[in-house]
């Protein structure tokens, strides 16, 4: 059975985005953040396509996300998987048997991993974001002595802004080189890659830009959209001048208007912020969202467009423009894409 809403996913664009970010990473390896189910697109399909493109370093947030990739033989492809949230007590059984490495971020996690005889791991160090990470002082105090570290990581708080904090964090992180037995250092996310070679270290970790997002203007001509929402028209109706559309009667027809009611709503991740601001397309004809987006339905002004019941409508795939229209971040637009969509890849 097919759903009345689908995501049209461009596998060639996903691969091209990774290759562009790999080139921009210079001599550093380029990995991929595939957490949140591959930013909403389906983690297995994302990972297999990025593997084919040449990516060898993947990052998920938690062990249940890692489990979704457990039957992929990443090691035989020379690839690795890291779990950014480290290990809780409840994770230890699966973590010690997994192909994935934990990214340890607290002293308790380090002791837990060492106490269980855990093997290679990654470590997150806090350089000023005050989110996850051990302190540089913990390293100086010998916390990581004897820990087999593949990659020492940190994360930029303001990479998408012209902020003095970027250089402060970079300097603090660079000062850790050689102070652990880590094989590699990794700092830059998608926006961080554009800050220049001094931020690249040994490995970059793009996320948003892989999936068509543009966190900084420098990527505007580099990154291609990957995901496009498409949904089916349920009904076409004539709304007379003076009549209203949708909940709370927020839209009033100034003239007789042809309206299409489409099988899409905020339960799918097409947010209420698109009410009266969203864009859709019937072929090359641009259509406007009118009235409140509801849980399962959205209304479009289709006056003059050849649109009828059963036709498919495409919604705006331009993530920066959609973010401005909805008031949501590009990250939220992607990771909020719901389970009701059929996800259809075109390679």
GROMACS .gro file of C-alpha atoms in nm:
model
  347
    1UNK     CA    1   0.000   0.000   0.000
    2UNK     CA    2   0.138   0.341  -0.092
    3UNK     CA    3   0.103   0.645   0.132
    4UNK     CA    4  -0.061   0.968   0.008
    5UNK     CA    5   0.256   1.155   0.104
    6UNK     CA    6   0.614   1.076   0.007
    7UNK     CA    7   0.968   1.204   0.025
    8UNK     CA    8   1.144   1.217  -0.309
    9UNK     CA    9   1.510   1.170  -0.219
   10UNK     CA   10   1.799   1.247  -0.455
   11UNK     CA   11   2.079   0.998  -0.389
   12UNK     CA   12   2.305   1.158  -0.648
   13UNK     CA   13   2.271   1.494  -0.472
   14UNK     CA   14   2.353   1.334  -0.134
   15UNK     CA   15   2.671   1.182  -0.279
   16UNK     CA   16   2.763   1.505  -0.458
   17UNK     CA   17   2.719   1.705  -0.138
   18UNK     CA   18   2.952   1.471   0.051
   19UNK     CA   19   3.213   1.488  -0.225
   20UNK     CA   20   3.196   1.868  -0.226
   21UNK     CA   21   3.244   1.878   0.151
   22UNK     CA   22   3.528   1.625   0.125
   23UNK     CA   23   3.704   1.849  -0.127
   24UNK     CA   24   3.648   2.150   0.100
   25UNK     CA   25   3.801   1.952   0.387
   26UNK     CA   26   4.137   1.950   0.208
   27UNK     CA   27   4.375   1.693   0.350
   28UNK     CA   28   4.137   1.593   0.631
   29UNK     CA   29   3.912   1.291   0.602
   30UNK     CA   30   3.542   1.379   0.570
   31UNK     CA   31   3.292   1.185   0.778
   32UNK     CA   32   2.915   1.211   0.812
   33UNK     CA   33   2.673   1.274   1.096
   34UNK     CA   34   2.389   1.029   1.031
   35UNK     CA   35   2.210   1.063   1.364
   36UNK     CA   36   1.834   1.123   1.393
   37UNK     CA   37   1.770   0.850   1.133
   38UNK     CA   38   2.001   1.010   0.880
   39UNK     CA   39   1.854   1.356   0.952
   40UNK     CA   40   1.510   1.217   0.882
   41UNK     CA   41   1.585   1.055   0.546
   42UNK     CA   42   1.645   0.696   0.662
   43UNK     CA   43   1.981   0.606   0.812
   44UNK     CA   44   2.045   0.277   0.630
   45UNK     CA   45   1.979   0.429   0.289
   46UNK     CA   46   2.194   0.731   0.374
   47UNK     CA   47   2.488   0.524   0.501
   48UNK     CA   48   2.491   0.283   0.207
   49UNK     CA   49   2.494   0.573  -0.040
   50UNK     CA   50   2.764   0.763   0.146
   51UNK     CA   51   2.974   0.447   0.170
   52UNK     CA   52   2.953   0.415  -0.208
   53UNK     CA   53   3.056   0.779  -0.240
   54UNK     CA   54   3.369   0.718  -0.029
   55UNK     CA   55   3.272   0.818   0.327
   56UNK     CA   56   3.430   0.602   0.596
   57UNK     CA   57   3.346   0.772   0.928
   58UNK     CA   58   2.987   0.780   1.055
   59UNK     CA   59   2.836   0.927   1.370
   60UNK     CA   60   2.505   0.846   1.542
   61UNK     CA   61   2.382   0.977   1.876
   62UNK     CA   62   2.290   0.667   2.078
   63UNK     CA   63   2.317   0.290   2.083
   64UNK     CA   64   1.964   0.229   1.960
   65UNK     CA   65   2.060   0.430   1.651
   66UNK     CA   66   2.375   0.218   1.614
   67UNK     CA   67   2.161  -0.097   1.633
   68UNK     CA   68   1.981   0.005   1.314
   69UNK     CA   69   2.316  -0.040   1.134
   70UNK     CA   70   2.431  -0.351   1.320
   71UNK     CA   71   2.400  -0.584   1.021
   72UNK     CA   72   2.607  -0.361   0.790
   73UNK     CA   73   2.964  -0.490   0.776
   74UNK     CA   74   3.129  -0.151   0.801
   75UNK     CA   75   3.468  -0.294   0.898
   76UNK     CA   76   3.506  -0.483   0.571
   77UNK     CA   77   3.461  -0.152   0.390
   78UNK     CA   78   3.724   0.010   0.611
   79UNK     CA   79   3.453   0.221   0.776
   80UNK     CA   80   3.370   0.298   1.138
   81UNK     CA   81   3.069   0.405   1.341
   82UNK     CA   82   3.086   0.624   1.653
   83UNK     CA   83   2.815   0.683   1.914
   84UNK     CA   84   2.825   1.046   2.024
   85UNK     CA   85   2.648   1.010   2.357
   86UNK     CA   86   2.898   0.764   2.502
   87UNK     CA   87   2.793   0.476   2.728
   88UNK     CA   88   2.545   0.453   3.013
   89UNK     CA   89   2.545   0.153   3.244
   90UNK     CA   90   2.247   0.026   3.045
   91UNK     CA   91   2.450   0.040   2.722
   92UNK     CA   92   2.750  -0.163   2.827
   93UNK     CA   93   2.638  -0.507   2.712
   94UNK     CA   94   2.561  -0.392   2.360
   95UNK     CA   95   2.850  -0.144   2.347
   96UNK     CA   96   3.122  -0.395   2.432
   97UNK     CA   97   2.991  -0.632   2.164
   98UNK     CA   98   2.925  -0.368   1.900
   99UNK     CA   99   3.120  -0.270   1.591
  100UNK     CA  100   3.064   0.092   1.700
  101UNK     CA  101   3.292   0.301   1.922
  102UNK     CA  102   3.158   0.512   2.208
  103UNK     CA  103   3.248   0.880   2.221
  104UNK     CA  104   3.323   0.911   2.593
  105UNK     CA  105   3.232   1.253   2.731
  106UNK     CA  106   3.241   1.228   3.113
  107UNK     CA  107   3.492   1.095   3.364
  108UNK     CA  108   3.232   0.840   3.474
  109UNK     CA  109   3.202   0.711   3.118
  110UNK     CA  110   3.581   0.684   3.090
  111UNK     CA  111   3.600   0.480   3.413
  112UNK     CA  112   3.303   0.268   3.307
  113UNK     CA  113   3.462   0.185   2.972
  114UNK     CA  114   3.803   0.111   3.124
  115UNK     CA  115   3.650  -0.100   3.400
  116UNK     CA  116   3.474  -0.319   3.145
  117UNK     CA  117   3.795  -0.368   2.947
  118UNK     CA  118   3.652  -0.175   2.654
  119UNK     CA  119   3.866  -0.140   2.346
  120UNK     CA  120   3.913   0.153   2.113
  121UNK     CA  121   3.694   0.454   2.177
  122UNK     CA  122   3.660   0.820   2.086
  123UNK     CA  123   3.659   1.103   2.340
  124UNK     CA  124   3.474   1.436   2.336
  125UNK     CA  125   3.646   1.731   2.501
  126UNK     CA  126   3.467   2.054   2.584
  127UNK     CA  127   3.645   2.361   2.446
  128UNK     CA  128   3.381   2.614   2.548
  129UNK     CA  129   3.039   2.504   2.427
  130UNK     CA  130   2.949   2.366   2.772
  131UNK     CA  131   2.750   2.082   2.629
  132UNK     CA  132   2.913   1.736   2.619
  133UNK     CA  133   3.279   1.674   2.689
  134UNK     CA  134   3.550   1.623   2.946
  135UNK     CA  135   3.754   1.930   3.042
  136UNK     CA  136   4.107   1.993   2.912
  137UNK     CA  137   4.210   1.994   3.279
  138UNK     CA  138   4.091   1.633   3.303
  139UNK     CA  139   4.337   1.543   3.029
  140UNK     CA  140   4.616   1.726   3.210
  141UNK     CA  141   4.526   1.534   3.527
  142UNK     CA  142   4.573   1.199   3.347
  143UNK     CA  143   4.210   1.091   3.309
  144UNK     CA  144   4.280   0.939   2.968
  145UNK     CA  145   4.599   0.757   3.058
  146UNK     CA  146   4.590   0.409   2.909
  147UNK     CA  147   4.268   0.474   2.711
  148UNK     CA  148   4.291   0.359   2.348
  149UNK     CA  149   4.156   0.665   2.168
  150UNK     CA  150   4.091   0.662   1.798
  151UNK     CA  151   3.959   1.019   1.766
  152UNK     CA  152   3.960   1.314   2.004
  153UNK     CA  153   3.663   1.538   1.922
  154UNK     CA  154   3.525   1.876   2.013
  155UNK     CA  155   3.236   2.079   1.875
  156UNK     CA  156   3.207   2.441   1.763
  157UNK     CA  157   2.929   2.644   1.922
  158UNK     CA  158   2.917   2.930   1.669
  159UNK     CA  159   3.057   2.792   1.343
  160UNK     CA  160   2.769   2.945   1.146
  161UNK     CA  161   2.852   3.295   1.277
  162UNK     CA  162   3.146   3.535   1.254
  163UNK     CA  163   3.228   3.487   1.620
  164UNK     CA  164   3.551   3.524   1.817
  165UNK     CA  165   3.450   3.208   1.997
  166UNK     CA  166   3.542   3.000   1.690
  167UNK     CA  167   3.910   3.091   1.715
  168UNK     CA  168   3.905   3.052   2.092
  169UNK     CA  169   3.774   2.698   2.062
  170UNK     CA  170   4.012   2.613   1.779
  171UNK     CA  171   4.310   2.735   1.983
  172UNK     CA  172   4.206   2.537   2.291
  173UNK     CA  173   4.157   2.225   2.081
  174UNK     CA  174   4.487   2.261   1.894
  175UNK     CA  175   4.666   2.283   2.228
  176UNK     CA  176   4.557   1.924   2.300
  177UNK     CA  177   4.753   1.779   2.007
  178UNK     CA  178   4.999   1.521   2.138
  179UNK     CA  179   4.861   1.530   2.493
  180UNK     CA  180   4.669   1.203   2.446
  181UNK     CA  181   4.734   0.891   2.242
  182UNK     CA  182   4.450   0.983   2.002
  183UNK     CA  183   4.515   0.884   1.643
  184UNK     CA  184   4.311   1.177   1.506
  185UNK     CA  185   4.162   1.513   1.601
  186UNK     CA  186   3.819   1.630   1.480
  187UNK     CA  187   3.648   1.967   1.531
  188UNK     CA  188   3.461   2.099   1.225
  189UNK     CA  189   3.095   2.042   1.138
  190UNK     CA  190   2.937   2.156   0.808
  191UNK     CA  191   2.982   2.527   0.880
  192UNK     CA  192   3.317   2.468   1.047
  193UNK     CA  193   3.458   2.328   0.723
  194UNK     CA  194   3.413   2.670   0.563
  195UNK     CA  195   3.621   2.840   0.836
  196UNK     CA  196   3.941   2.719   0.672
  197UNK     CA  197   4.216   2.463   0.691
  198UNK     CA  198   4.312   2.545   1.050
  199UNK     CA  199   3.974   2.406   1.160
  200UNK     CA  200   3.995   2.081   0.963
  201UNK     CA  201   4.249   1.888   1.174
  202UNK     CA  202   4.237   1.516   1.074
  203UNK     CA  203   3.862   1.459   1.030
  204UNK     CA  204   3.560   1.678   0.958
  205UNK     CA  205   3.206   1.579   1.058
  206UNK     CA  206   2.943   1.746   0.834
  207UNK     CA  207   2.575   1.689   0.897
  208UNK     CA  208   2.321   1.943   0.776
  209UNK     CA  209   2.495   2.029   0.449
  210UNK     CA  210   2.501   1.664   0.342
  211UNK     CA  211   2.122   1.669   0.331
  212UNK     CA  212   2.078   1.994   0.141
  213UNK     CA  213   2.097   2.241   0.428
  214UNK     CA  214   2.306   2.556   0.403
  215UNK     CA  215   2.420   2.678   0.745
  216UNK     CA  216   2.643   2.950   0.593
  217UNK     CA  217   2.626   3.149   0.266
  218UNK     CA  218   2.961   3.005   0.155
  219UNK     CA  219   2.783   2.676   0.076
  220UNK     CA  220   2.501   2.829  -0.131
  221UNK     CA  221   2.648   2.737  -0.471
  222UNK     CA  222   2.799   2.411  -0.347
  223UNK     CA  223   2.514   2.216  -0.185
  224UNK     CA  224   2.217   2.063  -0.368
  225UNK     CA  225   1.872   1.986  -0.219
  226UNK     CA  226   1.825   1.620  -0.134
  227UNK     CA  227   1.470   1.586   0.004
  228UNK     CA  228   1.143   1.704  -0.148
  229UNK     CA  229   0.803   1.654   0.013
  230UNK     CA  230   0.528   1.545  -0.226
  231UNK     CA  231   0.163   1.490  -0.131
  232UNK     CA  232  -0.161   1.400  -0.303
  233UNK     CA  233  -0.457   1.629  -0.357
  234UNK     CA  234  -0.768   1.501  -0.180
  235UNK     CA  235  -1.014   1.759  -0.308
  236UNK     CA  236  -1.041   2.069  -0.524
  237UNK     CA  237  -1.310   2.317  -0.423
  238UNK     CA  238  -1.431   2.668  -0.501
  239UNK     CA  239  -1.417   2.908  -0.207
  240UNK     CA  240  -1.636   3.215  -0.264
  241UNK     CA  241  -1.525   3.568  -0.183
  242UNK     CA  242  -1.576   3.633   0.188
  243UNK     CA  243  -1.555   3.266   0.286
  244UNK     CA  244  -1.276   3.129   0.505
  245UNK     CA  245  -1.040   2.832   0.494
  246UNK     CA  246  -0.915   2.621   0.781
  247UNK     CA  247  -0.910   2.633   1.159
  248UNK     CA  248  -0.986   2.964   1.329
  249UNK     CA  249  -1.083   3.116   0.992
  250UNK     CA  250  -0.747   3.290   0.962
  251UNK     CA  251  -0.765   3.316   0.580
  252UNK     CA  252  -1.051   3.495   0.405
  253UNK     CA  253  -1.097   3.483   0.028
  254UNK     CA  254  -1.085   3.833  -0.120
  255UNK     CA  255  -1.212   3.692  -0.452
  256UNK     CA  256  -1.351   3.356  -0.563
  257UNK     CA  257  -1.059   3.116  -0.520
  258UNK     CA  258  -0.987   2.762  -0.634
  259UNK     CA  259  -0.846   2.568  -0.339
  260UNK     CA  260  -0.680   2.225  -0.323
  261UNK     CA  261  -0.686   2.029   0.002
  262UNK     CA  262  -0.367   1.821   0.025
  263UNK     CA  263  -0.287   1.511   0.229
  264UNK     CA  264  -0.011   1.664   0.445
  265UNK     CA  265   0.011   1.830   0.785
  266UNK     CA  266   0.210   1.892   1.097
  267UNK     CA  267   0.187   1.525   1.197
  268UNK     CA  268   0.414   1.468   0.897
  269UNK     CA  269   0.653   1.746   0.995
  270UNK     CA  270   0.498   2.008   0.768
  271UNK     CA  271   0.474   2.257   1.052
  272UNK     CA  272   0.206   2.509   1.145
  273UNK     CA  273   0.468   2.775   1.083
  274UNK     CA  274   0.399   2.727   0.712
  275UNK     CA  275   0.044   2.860   0.759
  276UNK     CA  276  -0.008   3.137   0.501
  277UNK     CA  277   0.367   3.134   0.421
  278UNK     CA  278   0.454   2.797   0.264
  279UNK     CA  279   0.522   2.733  -0.104
  280UNK     CA  280   0.430   2.437  -0.322
  281UNK     CA  281   0.456   2.358  -0.691
  282UNK     CA  282   0.237   2.194  -0.954
  283UNK     CA  283   0.501   2.139  -1.218
  284UNK     CA  284   0.652   2.485  -1.267
  285UNK     CA  285   0.348   2.667  -1.126
  286UNK     CA  286   0.407   2.812  -0.779
  287UNK     CA  287   0.125   2.770  -0.529
  288UNK     CA  288   0.070   2.935  -0.191
  289UNK     CA  289  -0.032   2.773   0.136
  290UNK     CA  290  -0.347   2.942   0.267
  291UNK     CA  291  -0.496   2.919   0.614
  292UNK     CA  292  -0.375   2.711   0.905
  293UNK     CA  293  -0.178   2.395   0.843
  294UNK     CA  294  -0.365   2.127   1.037
  295UNK     CA  295  -0.257   1.786   1.162
  296UNK     CA  296  -0.317   1.599   0.838
  297UNK     CA  297  -0.420   1.859   0.579
  298UNK     CA  298  -0.299   2.176   0.413
  299UNK     CA  299  -0.483   2.409   0.174
  300UNK     CA  300  -0.333   2.564  -0.138
  301UNK     CA  301  -0.452   2.839  -0.368
  302UNK     CA  302  -0.461   2.666  -0.708
  303UNK     CA  303  -0.647   2.934  -0.902
  304UNK     CA  304  -0.533   2.907  -1.264
  305UNK     CA  305  -0.344   2.581  -1.207
  306UNK     CA  306  -0.435   2.248  -1.364
  307UNK     CA  307  -0.463   2.060  -1.035
  308UNK     CA  308  -0.726   1.808  -0.933
  309UNK     CA  309  -0.806   1.519  -0.704
  310UNK     CA  310  -0.534   1.254  -0.710
  311UNK     CA  311  -0.261   1.484  -0.845
  312UNK     CA  312   0.071   1.507  -0.664
  313UNK     CA  313   0.199   1.841  -0.537
  314UNK     CA  314   0.565   1.914  -0.458
  315UNK     CA  315   0.652   2.132  -0.159
  316UNK     CA  316   0.945   2.371  -0.147
  317UNK     CA  317   1.275   2.175  -0.122
  318UNK     CA  318   1.484   2.489  -0.062
  319UNK     CA  319   1.568   2.445   0.307
  320UNK     CA  320   1.693   2.800   0.381
  321UNK     CA  321   1.383   2.949   0.217
  322UNK     CA  322   1.152   2.702   0.394
  323UNK     CA  323   1.320   2.783   0.725
  324UNK     CA  324   1.258   3.154   0.675
  325UNK     CA  325   0.895   3.088   0.582
  326UNK     CA  326   0.821   2.860   0.877
  327UNK     CA  327   1.034   3.007   1.153
  328UNK     CA  328   1.186   2.663   1.205
  329UNK     CA  329   1.555   2.581   1.168
  330UNK     CA  330   1.672   2.378   0.871
  331UNK     CA  331   1.766   2.103   1.118
  332UNK     CA  332   1.411   2.087   1.253
  333UNK     CA  333   1.261   2.075   0.904
  334UNK     CA  334   1.469   1.768   0.817
  335UNK     CA  335   1.469   1.573   1.141
  336UNK     CA  336   1.097   1.632   1.195
  337UNK     CA  337   0.998   1.450   0.876
  338UNK     CA  338   0.744   1.193   0.990
  339UNK     CA  339   0.713   0.816   0.960
  340UNK     CA  340   0.402   0.836   0.737
  341UNK     CA  341   0.606   0.933   0.431
  342UNK     CA  342   0.708   0.673   0.177
  343UNK     CA  343   1.079   0.744   0.128
  344UNK     CA  344   1.164   0.700  -0.238
  345UNK     CA  345   1.525   0.727  -0.352
  346UNK     CA  346   1.631   0.831  -0.701
  347UNK     CA  347   2.000   0.765  -0.773
   0.00000   0.00000   0.00000
